[in-house]
mmCIF file of C-alpha atoms in Angstrom:
data_model
loop_
_atom_site.group_PDB
_atom_site.id
_atom_site.type_symbol
_atom_site.label_atom_id
_atom_site.label_comp_id
_atom_site.label_asym_id
_atom_site.label_seq_id
_atom_site.Cartn_x
_atom_site.Cartn_y
_atom_site.Cartn_z
ATOM 1 C CA MET A 1 115.085 86.111 119.396
ATOM 2 C CA GLU A 2 118.888 86.359 120.608
ATOM 3 C CA GLY A 3 119.498 89.592 121.966
ATOM 4 C CA ILE A 4 116.020 90.443 122.625
ATOM 5 C CA THR A 5 115.544 92.470 126.583
ATOM 6 C CA ARG A 6 112.558 91.404 128.166
ATOM 7 C CA GLU A 7 111.354 94.923 127.617
ATOM 8 C CA GLU A 8 111.350 95.075 123.766
ATOM 9 C CA GLY A 9 110.375 91.503 123.868
ATOM 10 C CA ARG A 10 107.375 92.439 125.362
ATOM 11 C CA HIS A 11 106.144 95.530 123.731
ATOM 12 C CA PRO A 12 108.280 96.169 120.808
ATOM 13 C CA ILE A 13 106.384 99.286 120.425
ATOM 14 C CA VAL A 14 105.376 101.623 123.143
ATOM 15 C CA ALA A 15 103.884 105.222 122.682
ATOM 16 C CA GLU A 16 103.741 107.124 125.742
ATOM 17 C CA GLY A 17 101.445 110.316 125.889
ATOM 18 C CA VAL A 18 102.578 111.071 122.153
ATOM 19 C CA GLY A 19 101.885 114.425 120.729
ATOM 20 C CA LYS A 20 103.657 116.588 117.633
ATOM 21 C CA ALA A 21 103.107 120.089 116.903
ATOM 22 C CA PHE A 22 104.350 121.908 113.301
ATOM 23 C CA GLY A 23 104.634 125.164 114.420
ATOM 24 C CA SER A 24 101.260 126.083 115.923
ATOM 25 C CA ALA A 25 99.470 123.412 113.994
ATOM 26 C CA LEU A 26 98.703 120.232 116.325
ATOM 27 C CA ALA A 27 99.195 117.155 114.593
ATOM 28 C CA LEU A 28 98.872 114.536 116.944
ATOM 29 C CA ALA A 29 97.650 114.949 120.756
ATOM 30 C CA ASP A 30 98.017 112.431 123.450
ATOM 31 C CA VAL A 31 98.379 108.946 122.027
ATOM 32 C CA SER A 32 99.425 105.742 123.964
ATOM 33 C CA PHE A 33 99.163 102.237 123.530
ATOM 34 C CA SER A 34 101.568 99.517 123.043
ATOM 35 C CA ALA A 35 102.195 96.849 120.800
ATOM 36 C CA GLY A 36 103.307 93.131 121.467
ATOM 37 C CA ARG A 37 105.273 90.766 119.670
ATOM 38 C CA GLY A 38 103.170 89.053 116.725
ATOM 39 C CA GLU A 39 100.695 91.680 116.660
ATOM 40 C CA ILE A 40 99.162 93.514 114.238
ATOM 41 C CA VAL A 41 97.771 97.222 115.397
ATOM 42 C CA ASN A 42 95.511 98.511 112.801
ATOM 43 C CA VAL A 43 95.853 102.495 112.924
ATOM 44 C CA LEU A 44 92.481 103.671 111.600
ATOM 45 C CA GLY A 45 91.319 107.384 110.805
ATOM 46 C CA PRO A 46 90.359 109.340 107.730
ATOM 47 C CA ASN A 47 92.764 111.433 105.634
ATOM 48 C CA GLY A 48 94.229 114.164 107.953
ATOM 49 C CA ALA A 49 93.568 111.889 110.961
ATOM 50 C CA GLY A 50 97.372 111.714 112.007
ATOM 51 C CA LYS A 51 98.270 108.344 111.132
ATOM 52 C CA SER A 52 101.370 108.929 109.112
ATOM 53 C CA THR A 53 102.332 111.570 111.565
ATOM 54 C CA LEU A 54 101.914 108.745 114.014
ATOM 55 C CA LEU A 55 104.293 106.054 112.240
ATOM 56 C CA LYS A 56 106.801 108.429 111.270
ATOM 57 C CA MET A 57 107.729 109.126 114.836
ATOM 58 C CA ILE A 58 107.472 105.439 115.910
ATOM 59 C CA ALA A 59 109.938 105.209 112.934
ATOM 60 C CA GLY A 60 112.426 107.843 113.889
ATOM 61 C CA LEU A 61 111.837 110.594 111.461
ATOM 62 C CA TYR A 62 109.887 112.870 113.746
ATOM 63 C CA LYS A 63 110.774 113.481 117.071
ATOM 64 C CA PRO A 64 107.632 113.801 119.560
ATOM 65 C CA THR A 65 106.666 117.200 120.572
ATOM 66 C CA SER A 66 105.554 115.831 123.783
ATOM 67 C CA GLY A 67 105.606 112.425 125.285
ATOM 68 C CA ARG A 68 107.919 109.592 123.636
ATOM 69 C CA THR A 69 107.974 106.614 121.550
ATOM 70 C CA MET A 70 109.594 103.188 122.270
ATOM 71 C CA VAL A 71 110.820 100.939 120.022
ATOM 72 C CA LEU A 72 112.658 97.448 120.486
ATOM 73 C CA GLY A 73 113.395 99.029 124.105
ATOM 74 C CA GLU A 74 114.937 102.079 123.112
ATOM 75 C CA ASP A 75 113.854 105.681 121.863
ATOM 76 C CA ALA A 76 112.654 105.403 118.417
ATOM 77 C CA TYR A 77 114.370 108.956 117.735
ATOM 78 C CA THR A 78 117.822 107.943 118.719
ATOM 79 C CA LEU A 79 117.224 104.317 118.157
ATOM 80 C CA ASP A 80 120.832 102.823 117.493
ATOM 81 C CA THR A 81 122.024 101.525 113.985
ATOM 82 C CA VAL A 82 121.642 97.609 114.689
ATOM 83 C CA LYS A 83 118.220 97.881 116.047
ATOM 84 C CA ARG A 84 117.065 100.074 113.384
ATOM 85 C CA GLU A 85 117.975 97.632 110.791
ATOM 86 C CA ARG A 86 115.338 95.502 112.155
ATOM 87 C CA VAL A 87 112.847 98.140 111.471
ATOM 88 C CA SER A 88 110.929 98.911 108.239
ATOM 89 C CA PHE A 89 108.840 101.994 107.336
ATOM 90 C CA LEU A 90 106.602 102.089 103.989
ATOM 91 C CA GLY A 91 105.277 105.476 104.077
ATOM 92 C CA GLU A 92 102.969 107.312 101.469
ATOM 93 C CA ASN A 93 105.978 107.680 98.665
ATOM 94 C CA TYR A 94 106.986 104.369 97.323
ATOM 95 C CA ALA A 95 110.698 105.825 98.557
ATOM 96 C CA LEU A 96 112.386 104.103 95.216
ATOM 97 C CA TYR A 97 114.658 105.483 92.356
ATOM 98 C CA ASP A 98 112.462 105.819 89.170
ATOM 99 C CA ASP A 99 115.730 106.054 86.952
ATOM 100 C CA LEU A 100 116.936 102.535 88.362
ATOM 101 C CA THR A 101 115.484 99.074 87.888
ATOM 102 C CA CYS A 102 114.019 97.228 90.274
ATOM 103 C CA PHE A 103 117.108 94.792 91.093
ATOM 104 C CA GLU A 104 119.275 98.197 91.153
ATOM 105 C CA ASN A 105 117.152 99.517 94.185
ATOM 106 C CA MET A 106 117.004 96.433 95.870
ATOM 107 C CA LYS A 107 120.424 96.060 95.542
ATOM 108 C CA PHE A 108 120.956 99.660 96.939
ATOM 109 C CA PHE A 109 118.482 99.146 99.853
ATOM 110 C CA ALA A 110 120.520 95.666 100.455
ATOM 111 C CA ARG A 111 123.389 97.763 100.850
ATOM 112 C CA LEU A 112 122.286 100.048 103.661
ATOM 113 C CA TYR A 113 120.695 97.534 105.621
ATOM 114 C CA ARG A 114 123.439 94.771 105.200
ATOM 115 C CA ILE A 115 121.534 92.387 103.717
ATOM 116 C CA ARG A 116 123.852 89.235 102.372
ATOM 117 C CA ASN A 117 121.979 86.991 99.405
ATOM 118 C CA PHE A 118 119.714 90.019 98.855
ATOM 119 C CA GLU A 119 119.149 88.348 95.505
ATOM 120 C CA ALA A 120 117.120 85.153 96.516
ATOM 121 C CA GLU A 121 115.512 87.052 98.911
ATOM 122 C CA LEU A 122 114.284 89.472 96.078
ATOM 123 C CA GLY A 123 113.177 86.842 94.118
ATOM 124 C CA LYS A 124 111.200 84.989 96.704
ATOM 125 C CA LEU A 125 109.511 88.389 97.543
ATOM 126 C CA LEU A 126 109.033 89.244 93.539
ATOM 127 C CA ARG A 127 107.095 85.831 93.248
ATOM 128 C CA ALA A 128 104.982 86.262 96.426
ATOM 129 C CA PHE A 129 103.645 89.618 94.701
ATOM 130 C CA GLY A 130 103.406 88.903 91.604
ATOM 131 C CA ALA A 131 105.971 91.031 90.030
ATOM 132 C CA SER A 132 109.079 88.989 88.906
ATOM 133 C CA GLU A 133 108.670 90.199 85.417
ATOM 134 C CA TYR A 134 109.819 93.492 86.693
ATOM 135 C CA ARG A 135 113.030 92.506 88.212
ATOM 136 C CA ASP A 136 114.892 94.262 85.142
ATOM 137 C CA ARG A 137 112.492 97.428 84.637
ATOM 138 C CA LYS A 138 113.135 100.602 85.227
ATOM 139 C CA LEU A 139 110.537 102.185 87.897
ATOM 140 C CA GLY A 140 109.803 105.001 86.143
ATOM 141 C CA GLU A 141 108.316 102.873 83.473
ATOM 142 C CA LEU A 142 105.998 100.949 85.674
ATOM 143 C CA SER A 143 102.352 101.622 86.798
ATOM 144 C CA ARG A 144 101.585 102.972 90.674
ATOM 145 C CA GLY A 145 100.245 99.872 91.588
ATOM 146 C CA THR A 146 103.776 98.026 90.284
ATOM 147 C CA LYS A 147 105.932 100.625 92.025
ATOM 148 C CA GLN A 148 103.838 100.051 95.397
ATOM 149 C CA LYS A 149 104.620 96.080 94.959
ATOM 150 C CA ILE A 150 108.179 96.758 94.255
ATOM 151 C CA ALA A 151 108.012 99.232 97.568
ATOM 152 C CA LEU A 152 106.531 96.462 99.554
ATOM 153 C CA CYS A 153 109.493 93.932 98.581
ATOM 154 C CA ARG A 154 111.708 96.435 99.602
ATOM 155 C CA ALA A 155 109.935 96.788 102.985
ATOM 156 C CA PHE A 156 110.324 93.117 103.797
ATOM 157 C CA MET A 157 113.674 92.502 102.367
ATOM 158 C CA ASN A 158 115.561 92.756 105.445
ATOM 159 C CA ARG A 159 113.175 90.526 107.394
ATOM 160 C CA PRO A 160 112.331 93.062 109.687
ATOM 161 C CA SER A 161 111.079 92.182 113.469
ATOM 162 C CA VAL A 162 109.033 95.961 113.310
ATOM 163 C CA ILE A 163 107.107 97.030 110.673
ATOM 164 C CA LEU A 164 105.337 100.243 109.601
ATOM 165 C CA LEU A 165 103.082 100.433 106.930
ATOM 166 C CA ASP A 166 101.303 103.735 105.844
ATOM 167 C CA GLU A 167 98.130 102.638 103.716
ATOM 168 C CA PRO A 168 100.328 100.352 101.849
ATOM 169 C CA SER A 169 97.151 98.812 99.925
ATOM 170 C CA ALA A 170 96.136 102.066 98.408
ATOM 171 C CA PHE A 171 97.606 101.516 95.150
ATOM 172 C CA LEU A 172 97.203 97.551 94.956
ATOM 173 C CA ASP A 173 94.691 95.766 93.488
ATOM 174 C CA GLN A 174 92.307 92.946 95.252
ATOM 175 C CA ARG A 175 94.426 90.213 94.545
ATOM 176 C CA SER A 176 97.665 91.883 95.466
ATOM 177 C CA SER A 177 96.182 93.529 98.448
ATOM 178 C CA GLU A 178 94.922 89.646 99.563
ATOM 179 C CA ARG A 179 98.509 88.555 99.199
ATOM 180 C CA LEU A 180 99.848 91.291 101.222
ATOM 181 C CA HIS A 181 97.716 90.401 104.037
ATOM 182 C CA GLY A 182 98.457 86.980 104.059
ATOM 183 C CA MET A 183 102.444 87.994 104.285
ATOM 184 C CA LEU A 184 101.505 90.028 107.230
ATOM 185 C CA ASN A 185 99.553 87.540 108.988
ATOM 186 C CA ARG A 186 102.373 85.191 108.670
ATOM 187 C CA LEU A 187 104.902 87.830 109.448
ATOM 188 C CA ALA A 188 102.969 88.654 112.609
ATOM 189 C CA ARG A 189 102.971 84.225 113.335
ATOM 190 C CA GLY A 190 106.611 84.614 112.857
ATOM 191 C CA GLY A 191 106.864 87.232 115.958
ATOM 192 C CA ALA A 192 106.696 90.356 113.763
ATOM 193 C CA THR A 193 105.224 93.143 115.537
ATOM 194 C CA ILE A 194 103.086 95.467 112.794
ATOM 195 C CA LEU A 195 101.418 98.755 112.766
ATOM 196 C CA TYR A 196 98.981 99.050 109.621
ATOM 197 C CA ALA A 197 97.620 102.431 109.038
ATOM 198 C CA THR A 198 94.586 102.390 106.925
ATOM 199 C CA GLN A 199 91.467 103.965 106.043
ATOM 200 C CA ARG A 200 89.854 101.006 104.818
ATOM 201 C CA LEU A 201 87.340 99.085 107.099
ATOM 202 C CA GLU A 202 86.992 96.000 105.150
ATOM 203 C CA GLU A 203 90.860 95.652 105.438
ATOM 204 C CA LEU A 204 90.034 95.193 109.278
ATOM 205 C CA PHE A 205 88.622 91.724 108.824
ATOM 206 C CA ARG A 206 91.801 90.413 107.206
ATOM 207 C CA ILE A 207 94.752 91.112 109.405
ATOM 208 C CA GLY A 208 95.508 91.450 113.233
ATOM 209 C CA ASN A 209 92.232 91.660 115.787
ATOM 210 C CA VAL A 210 93.311 95.145 117.641
ATOM 211 C CA ALA A 211 92.540 98.597 116.323
ATOM 212 C CA LEU A 212 93.748 102.257 117.281
ATOM 213 C CA LEU A 213 91.291 105.059 115.954
ATOM 214 C CA ILE A 214 92.594 108.305 115.449
ATOM 215 C CA ASP A 215 90.878 111.816 114.257
ATOM 216 C CA LYS A 216 91.568 115.180 114.047
ATOM 217 C CA GLY A 217 94.867 114.165 115.565
ATOM 218 C CA ARG A 218 93.562 112.515 118.996
ATOM 219 C CA MET A 219 93.243 108.821 119.715
ATOM 220 C CA LEU A 220 89.552 108.362 120.072
ATOM 221 C CA ARG A 221 89.344 104.240 120.761
ATOM 222 C CA TYR A 222 91.815 101.233 121.111
ATOM 223 C CA GLY A 223 90.556 97.668 121.216
ATOM 224 C CA GLU A 224 89.501 94.634 119.659
ATOM 225 C CA ILE A 225 88.357 95.221 116.459
ATOM 226 C CA GLY A 226 85.154 93.162 116.511
ATOM 227 C CA GLU A 227 83.881 94.860 119.703
ATOM 228 C CA MET A 228 84.706 98.138 117.885
ATOM 229 C CA LEU A 229 82.618 97.513 114.601
ATOM 230 C CA GLY A 230 79.950 95.575 115.953
ATOM 231 C CA SER A 231 77.551 98.781 116.552
ATOM 232 C CA ILE A 232 78.155 99.932 112.961
ATOM 233 C CA SER A 233 75.287 99.631 110.671
ATOM 234 C CA GLU A 234 74.057 101.256 107.328
ATOM 235 C CA LEU A 235 76.936 102.197 105.633
ATOM 236 C CA GLU A 236 77.924 103.883 102.403
ATOM 237 C CA ILE A 237 80.867 103.266 100.485
ATOM 238 C CA GLU A 238 82.905 104.655 97.711
ATOM 239 C CA ILE A 239 84.656 101.772 95.440
ATOM 240 C CA THR A 240 87.250 102.622 92.689
ATOM 241 C CA THR A 241 87.682 100.254 89.982
ATOM 242 C CA ALA A 242 90.229 99.785 87.210
ATOM 243 C CA ASN A 243 87.814 99.100 84.327
ATOM 244 C CA ARG A 244 84.862 100.941 83.360
ATOM 245 C CA ILE A 245 81.882 100.353 85.694
ATOM 246 C CA ASP A 246 79.971 99.718 82.529
ATOM 247 C CA GLU A 247 81.554 96.906 81.496
ATOM 248 C CA TRP A 248 80.574 94.267 84.156
ATOM 249 C CA LYS A 249 77.783 96.306 86.243
ATOM 250 C CA LYS A 250 74.883 94.218 84.654
ATOM 251 C CA ARG A 251 76.129 90.991 86.029
ATOM 252 C CA LEU A 252 76.487 92.715 89.825
ATOM 253 C CA VAL A 253 72.692 91.464 91.147
ATOM 254 C CA GLY A 254 71.051 92.539 94.562
ATOM 255 C CA VAL A 255 73.228 95.437 95.123
ATOM 256 C CA ARG A 256 72.350 98.874 96.091
ATOM 257 C CA MET A 257 75.150 100.840 94.206
ATOM 258 C CA THR A 258 74.631 104.236 92.272
ATOM 259 C CA LYS A 259 77.268 105.367 89.447
ATOM 260 C CA VAL A 260 79.525 108.098 90.126
ATOM 261 C CA SER A 261 81.828 108.010 87.552
ATOM 262 C CA ASP A 262 82.832 105.596 84.463
ATOM 263 C CA ARG A 263 85.360 103.960 87.189
ATOM 264 C CA ILE A 264 83.805 105.039 90.923
ATOM 265 C CA LEU A 265 80.730 103.745 92.480
ATOM 266 C CA LYS A 266 78.975 103.835 95.899
ATOM 267 C CA ALA A 267 76.791 101.352 97.556
ATOM 268 C CA GLU A 268 75.218 100.808 100.196
ATOM 269 C CA VAL A 269 75.513 97.603 103.022
ATOM 270 C CA SER A 270 73.949 96.765 106.381
ATOM 271 C CA SER A 271 76.910 96.084 108.406
ATOM 272 C CA VAL A 272 80.489 96.485 108.254
ATOM 273 C CA GLU A 273 80.967 92.452 107.711
ATOM 274 C CA GLU A 274 78.946 93.103 103.952
ATOM 275 C CA ILE A 275 82.115 94.916 102.789
ATOM 276 C CA PRO A 276 84.479 92.167 101.951
ATOM 277 C CA GLU A 277 81.363 90.302 100.520
ATOM 278 C CA LEU A 278 80.401 92.918 98.538
ATOM 279 C CA ILE A 279 84.089 93.480 96.704
ATOM 280 C CA THR A 280 84.081 89.567 96.107
ATOM 281 C CA LYS A 281 80.901 90.127 94.186
ATOM 282 C CA ILE A 282 82.474 92.929 92.299
ATOM 283 C CA SER A 283 85.341 90.941 91.375
ATOM 284 C CA GLU A 284 83.437 87.822 90.205
ATOM 285 C CA ALA A 285 80.968 90.308 88.313
ATOM 286 C CA GLY A 286 84.249 91.429 86.522
ATOM 287 C CA GLY A 287 85.095 94.657 88.268
ATOM 288 C CA ARG A 288 88.961 95.219 89.416
ATOM 289 C CA VAL A 289 88.630 96.567 92.774
ATOM 290 C CA ILE A 290 91.670 99.142 93.177
ATOM 291 C CA ASN A 291 90.167 101.394 96.191
ATOM 292 C CA VAL A 292 87.307 101.355 98.805
ATOM 293 C CA ASN A 293 86.716 104.210 100.992
ATOM 294 C CA SER A 294 85.086 102.981 103.629
ATOM 295 C CA LEU A 295 85.404 105.157 106.593
ATOM 296 C CA GLY A 296 85.019 109.206 105.941
ATOM 297 C CA GLN A 297 81.527 110.186 106.819
ATOM 298 C CA ASN A 298 81.167 106.615 108.745
ATOM 299 C CA ILE A 299 83.808 108.093 111.244
ATOM 300 C CA SER A 300 80.795 109.284 113.842
ATOM 301 C CA LYS A 301 79.586 105.879 113.906
ATOM 302 C CA LEU A 302 82.804 104.090 114.488
ATOM 303 C CA MET A 303 83.381 106.447 117.299
ATOM 304 C CA GLY A 304 80.566 104.874 119.062
ATOM 305 C CA ASN A 305 80.726 105.330 122.802
ATOM 306 C CA ALA A 306 84.266 106.808 122.735
ATOM 307 C CA ASP A 307 83.253 110.456 124.501
ATOM 308 C CA GLY A 308 80.911 108.086 127.068
#
């Protein structure tokens, strides 16, 4: 890519001893890692682990209390406008205007990022997420999952070289999640550097091969996903579906599961590798999976020998 310095070309994202405190509350402490061009780093941790704080500092929204974050060879907090236009961040808030249509939202952001011919790019992205029919609908009229699809279109519209996503699949159905994973893998092959925050273990099999595990604001492990997950066995996971469990559970055979509510079940798997297979079985039985909480109580298992 023209104009990239040696440093930013080698590691577009760098965190060096990064910490963040809000008053007396320490949200993040001494996190160090780097991400190279074409690399996807899965930032893994339960709710409240510090994932969002880390991504916001790399996005330049928070100034670190200690250490530094570098993006495209410069300090993330003071990144110049031209380079900032090559960075995209999607946080827990979908960051769109409910009173505007999808098209009007995208037109606004296109102006901010100085994107030419945004209509053609928007059309491609809407088709990619199966959301073309919502182009002229107001965002306030759409479901949370559909809003998330539109937010993802906004996140990719500037063709960013650095992409920061904070649990982007939380409101997506299984098919849309798979489309997202496929798009991210293609963008990484094209040279994009991606941080993908999640608390869903099964997503680690879909994108990238590196994971950063944080909990209670501290970095516990950083390394190859296969090695990190290899020691985990006998997990209990919680699955939420869009439709009532009673509508399809009789068609689900050979699964150890307990119904928690009309749309939530708990299931047992022998290993992490079985999670994607279980989701497929549920989908084939007629269940529409919208969320999988597979970290929570399994965090200590995932740590493995992190303290050793």
